[in-house]
Tab-separated table of N, CA and C in Angstrom:
chain	number	residue	atom	x	y	z
A	1	MET	N	-8.893	30.740	2.904
A	1	MET	CA	-8.640	29.843	4.011
A	1	MET	C	-9.337	28.513	3.737
A	2	THR	N	-8.598	27.419	3.918
A	2	THR	CA	-9.184	26.100	3.705
A	2	THR	C	-9.426	25.429	5.049
A	3	THR	N	-10.464	24.655	5.083
A	3	THR	CA	-10.788	23.915	6.288
A	3	THR	C	-10.488	22.454	6.041
A	4	GLN	N	-9.682	21.870	6.921
A	4	GLN	CA	-9.364	20.459	6.797
A	4	GLN	C	-10.196	19.679	7.804
A	5	THR	N	-10.725	18.595	7.337
A	5	THR	CA	-11.454	17.713	8.228
A	5	THR	C	-10.541	16.570	8.635
A	6	LEU	N	-10.967	15.818	9.611
A	6	LEU	CA	-10.187	14.656	10.019
A	6	LEU	C	-10.015	13.689	8.860
A	7	ASP	N	-11.027	13.581	8.014
A	7	ASP	CA	-10.941	12.680	6.859
A	7	ASP	C	-9.853	13.115	5.888
A	8	THR	N	-9.760	14.405	5.597
A	8	THR	CA	-8.744	14.857	4.647
A	8	THR	C	-7.353	14.747	5.250
A	9	ILE	N	-7.233	15.005	6.538
A	9	ILE	CA	-5.938	14.862	7.199
A	9	ILE	C	-5.525	13.394	7.204
A	10	ALA	N	-6.453	12.518	7.549
A	10	ALA	CA	-6.157	11.087	7.583
A	10	ALA	C	-5.810	10.575	6.188
A	11	SER	N	-6.499	11.066	5.178
A	11	SER	CA	-6.229	10.651	3.809
A	11	SER	C	-4.830	11.073	3.374
A	12	ALA	N	-4.447	12.286	3.691
A	12	ALA	CA	-3.112	12.767	3.345
A	12	ALA	C	-2.055	11.957	4.078
A	13	GLN	N	-2.310	11.657	5.333
A	13	GLN	CA	-1.371	10.858	6.122
A	13	GLN	C	-1.253	9.446	5.545
A	14	LEU	N	-2.377	8.881	5.135
A	14	LEU	CA	-2.372	7.549	4.540
A	14	LEU	C	-1.569	7.552	3.242
A	15	ASP	N	-1.750	8.563	2.419
A	15	ASP	CA	-0.973	8.677	1.178
A	15	ASP	C	0.523	8.708	1.474
A	16	LEU	N	0.913	9.497	2.457
A	16	LEU	CA	2.319	9.602	2.831
A	16	LEU	C	2.852	8.251	3.314
A	17	GLN	N	2.105	7.570	4.144
A	17	GLN	CA	2.537	6.279	4.663
A	17	GLN	C	2.657	5.243	3.552
A	18	LEU	N	1.758	5.278	2.592
A	18	LEU	CA	1.825	4.329	1.489
A	18	LEU	C	3.000	4.623	0.555
A	19	HIS	N	3.381	5.892	0.447
A	19	HIS	CA	4.591	6.225	-0.327
A	19	HIS	C	5.830	5.648	0.368
A	20	VAL	N	5.831	5.684	1.684
A	20	VAL	CA	6.937	5.094	2.441
A	20	VAL	C	6.979	3.580	2.206
A	21	VAL	N	5.810	2.954	2.179
A	21	VAL	CA	5.727	1.518	1.899
A	21	VAL	C	6.307	1.231	0.511
A	22	GLU	N	5.928	2.038	-0.487
A	22	GLU	CA	6.453	1.853	-1.837
A	22	GLU	C	7.975	1.952	-1.849
A	23	ASP	N	8.519	2.942	-1.167
A	23	ASP	CA	9.971	3.111	-1.116
A	23	ASP	C	10.644	1.911	-0.451
A	24	ARG	N	10.056	1.433	0.634
A	24	ARG	CA	10.621	0.284	1.340
A	24	ARG	C	10.598	-0.965	0.461
A	25	LEU	N	9.520	-1.147	-0.278
A	25	LEU	CA	9.420	-2.295	-1.185
A	25	LEU	C	10.483	-2.212	-2.278
A	26	ARG	N	10.687	-1.020	-2.818
A	26	ARG	CA	11.696	-0.867	-3.875
A	26	ARG	C	13.107	-1.099	-3.346
A	27	GLN	N	13.349	-0.774	-2.079
A	27	GLN	CA	14.660	-1.046	-1.485
A	27	GLN	C	14.874	-2.543	-1.302
A	28	ASP	N	13.826	-3.235	-0.888
A	28	ASP	CA	13.935	-4.672	-0.624
A	28	ASP	C	13.876	-5.521	-1.889
A	29	TYR	N	13.183	-5.031	-2.905
A	29	TYR	CA	13.047	-5.740	-4.185
A	29	TYR	C	13.649	-4.844	-5.259
A	30	THR	N	14.944	-4.980	-5.469
A	30	THR	CA	15.663	-4.054	-6.336
A	30	THR	C	15.219	-4.102	-7.797
A	31	ASP	N	14.570	-5.193	-8.201
A	31	ASP	CA	14.085	-5.274	-9.587
A	31	ASP	C	12.706	-4.635	-9.753
A	32	LEU	N	12.155	-4.112	-8.682
A	32	LEU	CA	10.831	-3.486	-8.706
A	32	LEU	C	10.991	-1.991	-8.964
A	33	ASP	N	10.443	-1.513	-10.077
A	33	ASP	CA	10.547	-0.082	-10.370
A	33	ASP	C	9.427	0.696	-9.684
A	34	ARG	N	9.535	2.014	-9.744
A	34	ARG	CA	8.592	2.893	-9.047
A	34	ARG	C	7.146	2.670	-9.518
A	35	THR	N	6.963	2.542	-10.823
A	35	THR	CA	5.622	2.364	-11.385
A	35	THR	C	4.998	1.051	-10.932
A	36	SER	N	5.783	-0.003	-10.957
A	36	SER	CA	5.276	-1.314	-10.537
A	36	SER	C	4.956	-1.333	-9.052
A	37	ALA	N	5.834	-0.749	-8.247
A	37	ALA	CA	5.595	-0.696	-6.802
A	37	ALA	C	4.306	0.069	-6.506
A	38	HIS	N	4.133	1.189	-7.192
A	38	HIS	CA	2.927	1.994	-6.990
A	38	HIS	C	1.678	1.207	-7.397
A	39	ALA	N	1.740	0.518	-8.513
A	39	ALA	CA	0.587	-0.256	-8.987
A	39	ALA	C	0.223	-1.365	-7.998
A	40	LEU	N	1.221	-2.048	-7.466
A	40	LEU	CA	0.952	-3.112	-6.500
A	40	LEU	C	0.331	-2.560	-5.223
A	41	VAL	N	0.865	-1.450	-4.737
A	41	VAL	CA	0.330	-0.836	-3.516
A	41	VAL	C	-1.092	-0.344	-3.749
A	42	GLU	N	-1.338	0.290	-4.864
A	42	GLU	CA	-2.684	0.794	-5.159
A	42	GLU	C	-3.692	-0.347	-5.311
A	43	ARG	N	-3.265	-1.446	-5.923
A	43	ARG	CA	-4.158	-2.605	-6.070
A	43	ARG	C	-4.615	-3.100	-4.701
A	44	GLU	N	-3.669	-3.204	-3.781
A	44	GLU	CA	-4.020	-3.680	-2.445
A	44	GLU	C	-4.792	-2.624	-1.651
A	45	ARG	N	-4.460	-1.366	-1.878
A	45	ARG	CA	-5.142	-0.277	-1.165
A	45	ARG	C	-6.640	-0.273	-1.458
A	46	THR	N	-7.003	-0.585	-2.689
A	46	THR	CA	-8.424	-0.558	-3.049
A	46	THR	C	-9.229	-1.573	-2.262
A	47	ARG	N	-8.578	-2.641	-1.805
A	47	ARG	CA	-9.276	-3.644	-0.994
A	47	ARG	C	-9.766	-3.056	0.322
A	48	PHE	N	-9.105	-1.992	0.792
A	48	PHE	CA	-9.434	-1.408	2.088
A	48	PHE	C	-10.129	-0.050	1.966
A	49	ALA	N	-10.571	0.295	0.784
A	49	ALA	CA	-11.178	1.612	0.555
A	49	ALA	C	-12.425	1.831	1.398
A	50	ALA	N	-13.183	0.794	1.636
A	50	ALA	CA	-14.422	0.945	2.403
A	50	ALA	C	-14.228	0.732	3.899
A	51	ALA	N	-12.998	0.510	4.320
A	51	ALA	CA	-12.737	0.281	5.741
A	51	ALA	C	-13.065	1.533	6.548
A	52	ARG	N	-13.624	1.334	7.708
A	52	ARG	CA	-13.979	2.473	8.560
A	52	ARG	C	-12.754	3.052	9.259
A	53	ILE	N	-11.782	2.215	9.537
A	53	ILE	CA	-10.556	2.651	10.194
A	53	ILE	C	-9.386	2.348	9.264
A	54	HIS	N	-8.584	3.359	9.004
A	54	HIS	CA	-7.475	3.204	8.063
A	54	HIS	C	-6.104	3.123	8.736
A	55	ALA	N	-6.063	3.070	10.038
A	55	ALA	CA	-4.787	3.095	10.757
A	55	ALA	C	-3.878	1.934	10.372
A	56	PHE	N	-4.446	0.768	10.096
A	56	PHE	CA	-3.634	-0.403	9.803
A	56	PHE	C	-3.495	-0.687	8.308
A	57	VAL	N	-4.065	0.145	7.475
A	57	VAL	CA	-4.033	-0.090	6.030
A	57	VAL	C	-2.598	-0.196	5.500
A	58	PRO	N	-1.677	0.705	5.858
A	58	PRO	CA	-0.313	0.563	5.320
A	58	PRO	C	0.333	-0.782	5.672
A	59	ILE	N	0.131	-1.245	6.888
A	59	ILE	CA	0.708	-2.529	7.304
A	59	ILE	C	0.086	-3.666	6.504
A	60	LEU	N	-1.223	-3.643	6.369
A	60	LEU	CA	-1.916	-4.701	5.639
A	60	LEU	C	-1.560	-4.691	4.158
A	61	VAL	N	-1.442	-3.506	3.589
A	61	VAL	CA	-1.070	-3.377	2.177
A	61	VAL	C	0.345	-3.912	1.962
A	62	GLU	N	1.268	-3.513	2.808
A	62	GLU	CA	2.649	-3.974	2.642
A	62	GLU	C	2.738	-5.496	2.770
A	63	ARG	N	2.054	-6.041	3.747
A	63	ARG	CA	2.074	-7.492	3.930
A	63	ARG	C	1.515	-8.207	2.703
A	64	ALA	N	0.409	-7.708	2.160
A	64	ALA	CA	-0.215	-8.337	0.991
A	64	ALA	C	0.690	-8.243	-0.239
A	65	VAL	N	1.323	-7.097	-0.436
A	65	VAL	CA	2.220	-6.937	-1.591
A	65	VAL	C	3.419	-7.871	-1.457
A	66	ARG	N	3.990	-7.946	-0.269
A	66	ARG	CA	5.131	-8.844	-0.062
A	66	ARG	C	4.741	-10.299	-0.311
A	67	GLU	N	3.557	-10.677	0.125
A	67	GLU	CA	3.091	-12.046	-0.128
A	67	GLU	C	2.940	-12.297	-1.624
A	68	SER	N	2.393	-11.324	-2.340
A	68	SER	CA	2.215	-11.512	-3.786
A	68	SER	C	3.557	-11.565	-4.509
A	69	LEU	N	4.547	-10.822	-4.017
A	69	LEU	CA	5.871	-10.853	-4.632
A	69	LEU	C	6.612	-12.153	-4.316
A	70	ALA	N	6.247	-12.798	-3.243
A	70	ALA	CA	6.900	-14.054	-2.858
A	70	ALA	C	6.331	-15.257	-3.588
A	71	GLU	N	5.144	-15.106	-4.182
A	71	GLU	CA	4.518	-16.212	-4.905
A	71	GLU	C	5.268	-16.502	-6.192
A	72	PRO	N	5.315	-17.763	-6.587
A	72	PRO	CA	5.947	-18.098	-7.861
A	72	PRO	C	5.216	-17.425	-9.027
A	73	PRO	N	5.925	-17.078	-10.091
A	73	PRO	CA	5.278	-16.457	-11.254
A	73	PRO	C	4.149	-17.363	-11.784
A	74	GLY	N	3.082	-16.726	-12.199
A	74	GLY	CA	1.950	-17.472	-12.756
A	74	GLY	C	0.857	-17.757	-11.742
A	75	ARG	N	1.180	-17.629	-10.457
A	75	ARG	CA	0.164	-17.832	-9.415
A	75	ARG	C	-0.314	-16.477	-8.958
A	76	HIS	N	-1.603	-16.308	-8.843
A	76	HIS	CA	-2.168	-15.034	-8.424
A	76	HIS	C	-3.106	-15.262	-7.256
A	77	ARG	N	-3.062	-14.298	-6.352
A	77	ARG	CA	-3.984	-14.351	-5.219
A	77	ARG	C	-5.377	-14.039	-5.674
A	78	ARG	N	-6.333	-14.546	-4.964
A	78	ARG	CA	-7.744	-14.248	-5.271
A	78	ARG	C	-8.216	-13.087	-4.483
């Protein structure tokens, strides 16, 4: 028997939500493959790793990835 804590449940839920974000990004950006979408989402996700509340992380990650995809090539966010 395994015991799940709120942290493990929230983490699993966050993973699921971020997979949905990846799928949505790939639908909207047809030239974006699965590996690239995952890498972009994970890059942004790490910015929020120390956040105490993760409820808004998927929204913030998606917004940041979309902004980075909208930037002209050669320009990178800091």
